[in-house]
Tab-separated table of N, CA and C in Angstrom:
chain	number	residue	atom	x	y	z
A	25	MET	N	-20.894	193.391	-38.244
A	25	MET	CA	-19.731	192.634	-38.670
A	25	MET	C	-19.312	191.641	-37.584
A	26	LYS	N	-19.338	192.130	-36.340
A	26	LYS	CA	-18.957	191.282	-35.216
A	26	LYS	C	-19.913	190.095	-35.087
A	27	ASN	N	-21.204	190.348	-35.269
A	27	ASN	CA	-22.209	189.282	-35.184
A	27	ASN	C	-22.024	188.245	-36.285
A	28	ILE	N	-21.640	188.696	-37.461
A	28	ILE	CA	-21.400	187.767	-38.570
A	28	ILE	C	-20.216	186.870	-38.243
A	29	LEU	N	-19.168	187.452	-37.701
A	29	LEU	CA	-17.977	186.681	-37.329
A	29	LEU	C	-18.318	185.641	-36.265
A	30	ILE	N	-19.074	186.035	-35.270
A	30	ILE	CA	-19.485	185.104	-34.212
A	30	ILE	C	-20.340	183.983	-34.802
A	31	ALA	N	-21.261	184.327	-35.681
A	31	ALA	CA	-22.117	183.310	-36.310
A	31	ALA	C	-21.288	182.319	-37.120
A	32	LEU	N	-20.294	182.814	-37.841
A	32	LEU	CA	-19.427	181.930	-38.627
A	32	LEU	C	-18.612	181.009	-37.728
A	33	LEU	N	-18.116	181.539	-36.618
A	33	LEU	CA	-17.357	180.710	-35.679
A	33	LEU	C	-18.226	179.610	-35.084
A	34	VAL	N	-19.433	179.959	-34.673
A	34	VAL	CA	-20.358	178.974	-34.106
A	34	VAL	C	-20.688	177.908	-35.143
A	35	LEU	N	-20.958	178.325	-36.354
A	35	LEU	CA	-21.265	177.385	-37.433
A	35	LEU	C	-20.082	176.453	-37.690
A	36	GLY	N	-18.884	177.007	-37.698
A	36	GLY	CA	-17.683	176.198	-37.914
A	36	GLY	C	-17.484	175.169	-36.825
A	37	PHE	N	-17.650	175.567	-35.580
A	37	PHE	CA	-17.493	174.631	-34.464
A	37	PHE	C	-18.559	173.548	-34.488
A	38	SER	N	-19.792	173.926	-34.782
A	38	SER	CA	-20.863	172.926	-34.777
A	38	SER	C	-20.696	171.929	-35.919
A	39	SER	N	-20.226	172.365	-37.074
A	39	SER	CA	-20.015	171.416	-38.176
A	39	SER	C	-18.839	170.502	-37.874
A	40	ASN	N	-17.838	170.999	-37.165
A	40	ASN	CA	-16.699	170.168	-36.768
A	40	ASN	C	-17.144	169.103	-35.775
A	41	ILE	N	-17.982	169.474	-34.838
A	41	ILE	CA	-18.506	168.516	-33.860
A	41	ILE	C	-19.344	167.458	-34.578
A	42	GLN	N	-20.159	167.867	-35.534
A	42	GLN	CA	-20.980	166.923	-36.297
A	42	GLN	C	-20.098	165.942	-37.058
A	43	ALA	N	-19.017	166.433	-37.682
A	43	ALA	CA	-18.117	165.560	-38.441
A	43	ALA	C	-17.469	164.539	-37.524
A	44	GLN	N	-17.092	164.971	-36.310
A	44	GLN	CA	-16.472	164.047	-35.371
A	44	GLN	C	-17.460	162.972	-34.924
A	45	SER	N	-18.708	163.335	-34.716
A	45	SER	CA	-19.685	162.362	-34.238
A	45	SER	C	-20.090	161.381	-35.337
A	46	ASP	N	-19.882	161.738	-36.591
A	46	ASP	CA	-20.207	160.859	-37.707
A	46	ASP	C	-19.094	159.863	-38.008
A	47	SER	N	-17.995	159.954	-37.311
A	47	SER	CA	-16.849	159.087	-37.567
A	47	SER	C	-17.188	157.627	-37.289
A	48	LEU	N	-16.618	156.749	-38.099
A	48	LEU	CA	-16.813	155.313	-37.933
A	48	LEU	C	-15.693	154.697	-37.103
A	49	VAL	N	-14.828	155.541	-36.560
A	49	VAL	CA	-13.660	155.082	-35.806
A	49	VAL	C	-13.926	155.204	-34.313
A	50	THR	N	-13.635	154.126	-33.587
A	50	THR	CA	-13.741	154.136	-32.136
A	50	THR	C	-12.346	153.928	-31.568
A	51	VAL	N	-11.917	154.859	-30.734
A	51	VAL	CA	-10.614	154.736	-30.087
A	51	VAL	C	-10.825	153.992	-28.773
A	52	LEU	N	-10.063	152.911	-28.595
A	52	LEU	CA	-10.209	152.066	-27.408
A	52	LEU	C	-8.982	152.142	-26.513
A	53	SER	N	-9.219	152.048	-25.215
A	53	SER	CA	-8.118	151.955	-24.263
A	53	SER	C	-7.440	150.599	-24.437
A	54	LYS	N	-6.289	150.452	-23.834
A	54	LYS	CA	-5.560	149.180	-23.891
A	54	LYS	C	-6.442	148.033	-23.385
A	55	LYS	N	-7.122	148.259	-22.282
A	55	LYS	CA	-7.975	147.225	-21.692
A	55	LYS	C	-9.112	146.841	-22.644
A	56	GLU	N	-9.801	147.836	-23.193
A	56	GLU	CA	-10.917	147.578	-24.113
A	56	GLU	C	-10.442	146.858	-25.377
A	57	PHE	N	-9.310	147.308	-25.894
A	57	PHE	CA	-8.746	146.726	-27.110
A	57	PHE	C	-8.380	145.263	-26.871
A	58	LYS	N	-7.720	145.011	-25.742
A	58	LYS	CA	-7.293	143.645	-25.411
A	58	LYS	C	-8.498	142.720	-25.263
A	59	GLU	N	-9.523	143.176	-24.570
A	59	GLU	CA	-10.739	142.371	-24.398
A	59	GLU	C	-11.376	142.049	-25.748
A	60	ALA	N	-11.441	143.034	-26.613
A	60	ALA	CA	-12.090	142.854	-27.915
A	60	ALA	C	-11.339	141.866	-28.796
A	61	ILE	N	-10.021	141.982	-28.848
A	61	ILE	CA	-9.272	141.088	-29.743
A	61	ILE	C	-9.124	139.690	-29.160
A	62	THR	N	-9.321	139.562	-27.855
A	62	THR	CA	-9.244	138.250	-27.210
A	62	THR	C	-10.558	137.492	-27.354
A	63	LYS	N	-11.668	138.208	-27.211
A	63	LYS	CA	-12.995	137.577	-27.219
A	63	LYS	C	-13.550	137.338	-28.616
A	64	ASN	N	-13.098	138.078	-29.589
A	64	ASN	CA	-13.694	138.021	-30.920
A	64	ASN	C	-12.670	137.639	-31.982
A	65	GLU	N	-13.175	137.069	-33.058
A	65	GLU	CA	-12.321	136.832	-34.221
A	65	GLU	C	-12.280	138.154	-34.982
A	66	VAL	N	-11.119	138.775	-34.999
A	66	VAL	CA	-11.014	140.113	-35.575
A	66	VAL	C	-9.913	140.184	-36.626
A	67	GLN	N	-9.962	141.251	-37.388
A	67	GLN	CA	-8.888	141.599	-38.305
A	67	GLN	C	-8.002	142.573	-37.535
A	68	LEU	N	-6.821	142.128	-37.168
A	68	LEU	CA	-5.906	142.927	-36.354
A	68	LEU	C	-4.729	143.351	-37.220
A	69	VAL	N	-4.550	144.665	-37.367
A	69	VAL	CA	-3.530	145.179	-38.278
A	69	VAL	C	-2.617	146.178	-37.581
A	70	ASP	N	-1.325	145.930	-37.719
A	70	ASP	CA	-0.267	146.813	-37.239
A	70	ASP	C	0.167	147.653	-38.432
A	71	VAL	N	0.036	148.971	-38.355
A	71	VAL	CA	0.375	149.832	-39.488
A	71	VAL	C	1.771	150.448	-39.370
A	72	ARG	N	2.597	149.898	-38.488
A	72	ARG	CA	3.981	150.367	-38.368
A	72	ARG	C	4.817	149.812	-39.523
A	73	THR	N	6.065	150.232	-39.589
A	73	THR	CA	6.966	149.706	-40.614
A	73	THR	C	7.288	148.250	-40.313
A	74	SER	N	7.789	147.537	-41.299
A	74	SER	CA	8.142	146.129	-41.087
A	74	SER	C	9.266	146.002	-40.065
A	75	ALA	N	10.181	146.970	-40.021
A	75	ALA	CA	11.264	146.939	-39.030
A	75	ALA	C	10.694	147.057	-37.619
A	76	GLU	N	9.735	147.947	-37.429
A	76	GLU	CA	9.090	148.094	-36.122
A	76	GLU	C	8.318	146.829	-35.766
A	77	PHE	N	7.604	146.298	-36.728
A	77	PHE	CA	6.810	145.083	-36.533
A	77	PHE	C	7.707	143.919	-36.111
A	78	ASP	N	8.861	143.798	-36.755
A	78	ASP	CA	9.796	142.713	-36.449
A	78	ASP	C	10.366	142.802	-35.034
A	79	GLN	N	10.347	143.990	-34.450
A	79	GLN	CA	10.855	144.170	-33.085
A	79	GLN	C	9.832	143.762	-32.034
A	80	GLY	N	8.621	143.501	-32.449
A	80	GLY	CA	7.568	143.082	-31.523
A	80	GLY	C	6.217	143.573	-31.988
A	81	ALA	N	5.211	142.727	-31.819
A	81	ALA	CA	3.860	143.075	-32.258
A	81	ALA	C	2.846	142.345	-31.391
A	82	ILE	N	1.613	142.760	-31.464
A	82	ILE	CA	0.529	142.087	-30.754
A	82	ILE	C	0.268	140.759	-31.460
A	83	ASP	N	0.136	139.695	-30.670
A	83	ASP	CA	-0.106	138.363	-31.232
A	83	ASP	C	-1.302	138.360	-32.173
A	84	GLY	N	-1.110	137.774	-33.334
A	84	GLY	CA	-2.186	137.652	-34.306
A	84	GLY	C	-2.280	138.795	-35.300
A	85	ALA	N	-1.457	139.826	-35.114
A	85	ALA	CA	-1.516	140.988	-36.008
A	85	ALA	C	-0.815	140.706	-37.331
A	86	ILE	N	-1.352	141.313	-38.379
A	86	ILE	CA	-0.650	141.333	-39.654
A	86	ILE	C	-0.080	142.730	-39.827
A	87	ASN	N	0.947	142.864	-40.636
A	87	ASN	CA	1.612	144.150	-40.824
A	87	ASN	C	1.278	144.729	-42.194
A	88	ILE	N	0.693	145.921	-42.174
A	88	ILE	CA	0.461	146.685	-43.399
A	88	ILE	C	1.034	148.080	-43.140
A	89	ASP	N	2.181	148.361	-43.734
A	89	ASP	CA	2.942	149.586	-43.480
A	89	ASP	C	2.205	150.826	-44.000
A	90	TYR	N	1.904	151.741	-43.098
A	90	TYR	CA	1.210	152.980	-43.441
A	90	TYR	C	1.966	153.798	-44.485
A	91	PHE	N	3.300	153.760	-44.421
A	91	PHE	CA	4.111	154.584	-45.317
A	91	PHE	C	4.205	154.033	-46.740
A	92	GLU	N	3.776	152.813	-46.962
A	92	GLU	CA	3.752	152.223	-48.307
A	92	GLU	C	2.368	152.482	-48.904
A	93	LYS	N	2.122	153.722	-49.293
A	93	LYS	CA	0.771	154.189	-49.650
A	93	LYS	C	0.036	153.310	-50.664
A	94	ASP	N	0.653	152.994	-51.796
A	94	ASP	CA	-0.044	152.191	-52.812
A	94	ASP	C	-0.332	150.792	-52.298
A	95	GLN	N	0.671	150.175	-51.721
A	95	GLN	CA	0.517	148.824	-51.183
A	95	GLN	C	-0.430	148.837	-49.981
A	96	PHE	N	-0.403	149.912	-49.215
A	96	PHE	CA	-1.248	150.056	-48.034
A	96	PHE	C	-2.722	149.892	-48.415
A	97	LYS	N	-3.179	150.696	-49.351
A	97	LYS	CA	-4.588	150.630	-49.769
A	97	LYS	C	-4.909	149.286	-50.410
A	98	GLU	N	-4.004	148.806	-51.238
A	98	GLU	CA	-4.208	147.527	-51.920
A	98	GLU	C	-4.353	146.384	-50.915
A	99	SER	N	-3.523	146.392	-49.880
A	99	SER	CA	-3.575	145.340	-48.858
A	99	SER	C	-4.888	145.380	-48.089
A	100	PHE	N	-5.349	146.574	-47.755
A	100	PHE	CA	-6.617	146.693	-47.033
A	100	PHE	C	-7.802	146.289	-47.901
A	101	GLU	N	-7.690	146.472	-49.198
A	101	GLU	CA	-8.770	146.067	-50.112
A	101	GLU	C	-8.986	144.552	-50.069
A	102	GLN	N	-7.974	143.797	-49.632
A	102	GLN	CA	-8.078	142.338	-49.551
A	102	GLN	C	-8.824	141.877	-48.296
A	103	LEU	N	-9.015	142.780	-47.335
A	103	LEU	CA	-9.683	142.423	-46.084
A	103	LEU	C	-11.199	142.582	-46.214
A	104	ASP	N	-11.916	141.978	-45.284
A	104	ASP	CA	-13.380	141.997	-45.288
A	104	ASP	C	-13.886	143.298	-44.660
A	105	LYS	N	-14.486	144.141	-45.462
A	105	LYS	CA	-14.967	145.446	-44.997
A	105	LYS	C	-16.168	145.342	-44.068
A	106	SER	N	-16.845	144.209	-44.081
A	106	SER	CA	-18.027	144.054	-43.230
A	106	SER	C	-17.664	143.609	-41.810
A	107	LYS	N	-16.422	143.167	-41.615
A	107	LYS	CA	-15.984	142.718	-40.289
A	107	LYS	C	-15.230	143.835	-39.570
A	108	PRO	N	-15.279	143.826	-38.242
A	108	PRO	CA	-14.524	144.832	-37.487
A	108	PRO	C	-13.027	144.731	-37.780
A	109	ILE	N	-12.382	145.883	-37.808
A	109	ILE	CA	-10.944	145.918	-38.012
A	109	ILE	C	-10.318	146.699	-36.861
A	110	TYR	N	-9.298	146.122	-36.271
A	110	TYR	CA	-8.594	146.717	-35.135
A	110	TYR	C	-7.203	147.094	-35.610
A	111	ILE	N	-6.848	148.370	-35.437
A	111	ILE	CA	-5.559	148.846	-35.926
A	111	ILE	C	-4.768	149.510	-34.810
A	112	TYR	N	-3.465	149.491	-34.996
A	112	TYR	CA	-2.581	150.190	-34.065
A	112	TYR	C	-1.269	150.520	-34.757
A	113	CYS	N	-0.534	151.442	-34.156
A	113	CYS	CA	0.793	151.804	-34.638
A	113	CYS	C	1.690	151.948	-33.411
A	114	ARG	N	2.705	152.765	-33.498
A	114	ARG	CA	3.624	152.932	-32.378
A	114	ARG	C	2.972	153.727	-31.240
A	115	SER	N	2.382	154.884	-31.583
A	115	SER	CA	1.854	155.761	-30.537
A	115	SER	C	0.400	156.190	-30.742
A	116	GLY	N	-0.172	155.865	-31.875
A	116	GLY	CA	-1.554	156.246	-32.152
A	116	GLY	C	-1.705	157.259	-33.266
A	117	ASN	N	-0.617	157.875	-33.686
A	117	ASN	CA	-0.681	158.894	-34.729
A	117	ASN	C	-0.972	158.289	-36.107
A	118	ARG	N	-0.140	157.351	-36.539
A	118	ARG	CA	-0.337	156.732	-37.855
A	118	ARG	C	-1.649	155.962	-37.940
A	119	SER	N	-1.992	155.256	-36.870
A	119	SER	CA	-3.240	154.479	-36.921
A	119	SER	C	-4.453	155.401	-37.007
A	120	GLY	N	-4.370	156.573	-36.396
A	120	GLY	CA	-5.452	157.544	-36.522
A	120	GLY	C	-5.619	158.009	-37.959
A	121	LYS	N	-4.497	158.258	-38.623
A	121	LYS	CA	-4.535	158.654	-40.035
A	121	LYS	C	-4.988	157.487	-40.906
A	122	ALA	N	-4.515	156.294	-40.571
A	122	ALA	CA	-4.907	155.094	-41.321
A	122	ALA	C	-6.414	154.868	-41.206
A	123	ALA	N	-6.970	155.133	-40.037
A	123	ALA	CA	-8.407	154.940	-39.816
A	123	ALA	C	-9.237	155.798	-40.768
A	124	ILE	N	-8.775	156.998	-41.027
A	124	ILE	CA	-9.478	157.885	-41.958
A	124	ILE	C	-9.479	157.277	-43.362
A	125	ILE	N	-8.338	156.723	-43.756
A	125	ILE	CA	-8.239	156.069	-45.070
A	125	ILE	C	-9.165	154.855	-45.124
A	126	LEU	N	-9.218	154.102	-44.024
A	126	LEU	CA	-10.091	152.924	-43.984
A	126	LEU	C	-11.558	153.316	-44.145
A	127	GLU	N	-11.942	154.426	-43.548
A	127	GLU	CA	-13.313	154.929	-43.736
A	127	GLU	C	-13.565	155.204	-45.213
A	128	GLU	N	-12.592	155.859	-45.858
A	128	GLU	CA	-12.721	156.182	-47.281
A	128	GLU	C	-12.803	154.920	-48.140
A	129	LEU	N	-12.147	153.844	-47.690
A	129	LEU	CA	-12.160	152.581	-48.432
A	129	LEU	C	-13.446	151.781	-48.208
A	130	GLY	N	-14.273	152.218	-47.252
A	130	GLY	CA	-15.555	151.560	-47.033
A	130	GLY	C	-15.659	150.698	-45.791
A	131	PHE	N	-14.643	150.706	-44.932
A	131	PHE	CA	-14.735	149.967	-43.672
A	131	PHE	C	-15.686	150.717	-42.750
A	132	THR	N	-16.495	149.970	-42.000
A	132	THR	CA	-17.513	150.615	-41.170
A	132	THR	C	-17.337	150.376	-39.674
A	133	LYS	N	-16.500	149.420	-39.301
A	133	LYS	CA	-16.271	149.124	-37.884
A	133	LYS	C	-14.768	149.152	-37.644
A	134	ILE	N	-14.265	150.341	-37.300
A	134	ILE	CA	-12.829	150.563	-37.161
A	134	ILE	C	-12.519	150.887	-35.708
A	135	TYR	N	-11.567	150.152	-35.145
A	135	TYR	CA	-11.178	150.347	-33.748
A	135	TYR	C	-9.681	150.619	-33.691
A	136	ASP	N	-9.320	151.704	-33.023
A	136	ASP	CA	-7.939	152.177	-32.958
A	136	ASP	C	-7.450	152.110	-31.512
A	137	LEU	N	-6.268	151.548	-31.312
A	137	LEU	CA	-5.678	151.433	-29.976
A	137	LEU	C	-5.110	152.771	-29.522
A	138	LYS	N	-5.690	153.338	-28.474
A	138	LYS	CA	-5.209	154.599	-27.914
A	138	LYS	C	-3.796	154.397	-27.360
A	139	GLY	N	-2.870	155.242	-27.775
A	139	GLY	CA	-1.497	155.164	-27.276
A	139	GLY	C	-0.631	154.155	-28.010
A	140	GLY	N	-1.236	153.393	-28.917
A	140	GLY	CA	-0.490	152.471	-29.762
A	140	GLY	C	0.279	151.386	-29.023
A	141	TYR	N	1.280	150.852	-29.713
A	141	TYR	CA	2.070	149.746	-29.178
A	141	TYR	C	2.869	150.173	-27.944
A	142	LEU	N	3.240	151.451	-27.877
A	142	LEU	CA	3.951	151.943	-26.689
A	142	LEU	C	3.098	151.739	-25.444
A	143	ASP	N	1.825	152.079	-25.539
A	143	ASP	CA	0.918	151.893	-24.406
A	143	ASP	C	0.657	150.408	-24.157
A	144	TRP	N	0.545	149.635	-25.221
A	144	TRP	CA	0.284	148.199	-25.124
A	144	TRP	C	1.368	147.496	-24.308
A	145	THR	N	2.615	147.897	-24.488
A	145	THR	CA	3.737	147.216	-23.833
A	145	THR	C	4.033	147.738	-22.431
A	146	LYS	N	3.347	148.799	-22.016
A	146	LYS	CA	3.514	149.300	-20.645
A	146	LYS	C	2.780	148.390	-19.678
A	147	GLU	N	3.324	148.247	-18.499
A	147	GLU	CA	2.667	147.421	-17.461
A	147	GLU	C	1.530	148.151	-16.825
């Protein structure tokens, strides 16, 4: 019985590791993110609320509110799935969840800002 439990735990951990490695999402540091959006023509999306967006955003970003679920998916459907998409939120939580949805929608090059806008605005 003990051996079966150990085997199940090992199998569970290995499948979780495999799922993580198959992800199409790359989390970038502030420096990496800044270099990428400066050097390349990218789709830059802020998934915070419009009120948060109005208080300040990364230059060139468009706002697609994560909490507006129906409009959220519809808005992303208008973007080019073959081009890289760079997303961020306030701290990285919403953009991480948004990235999963983007994978489901068929985006293949998804880049998420680690630490979100809070990290972006730190010196």
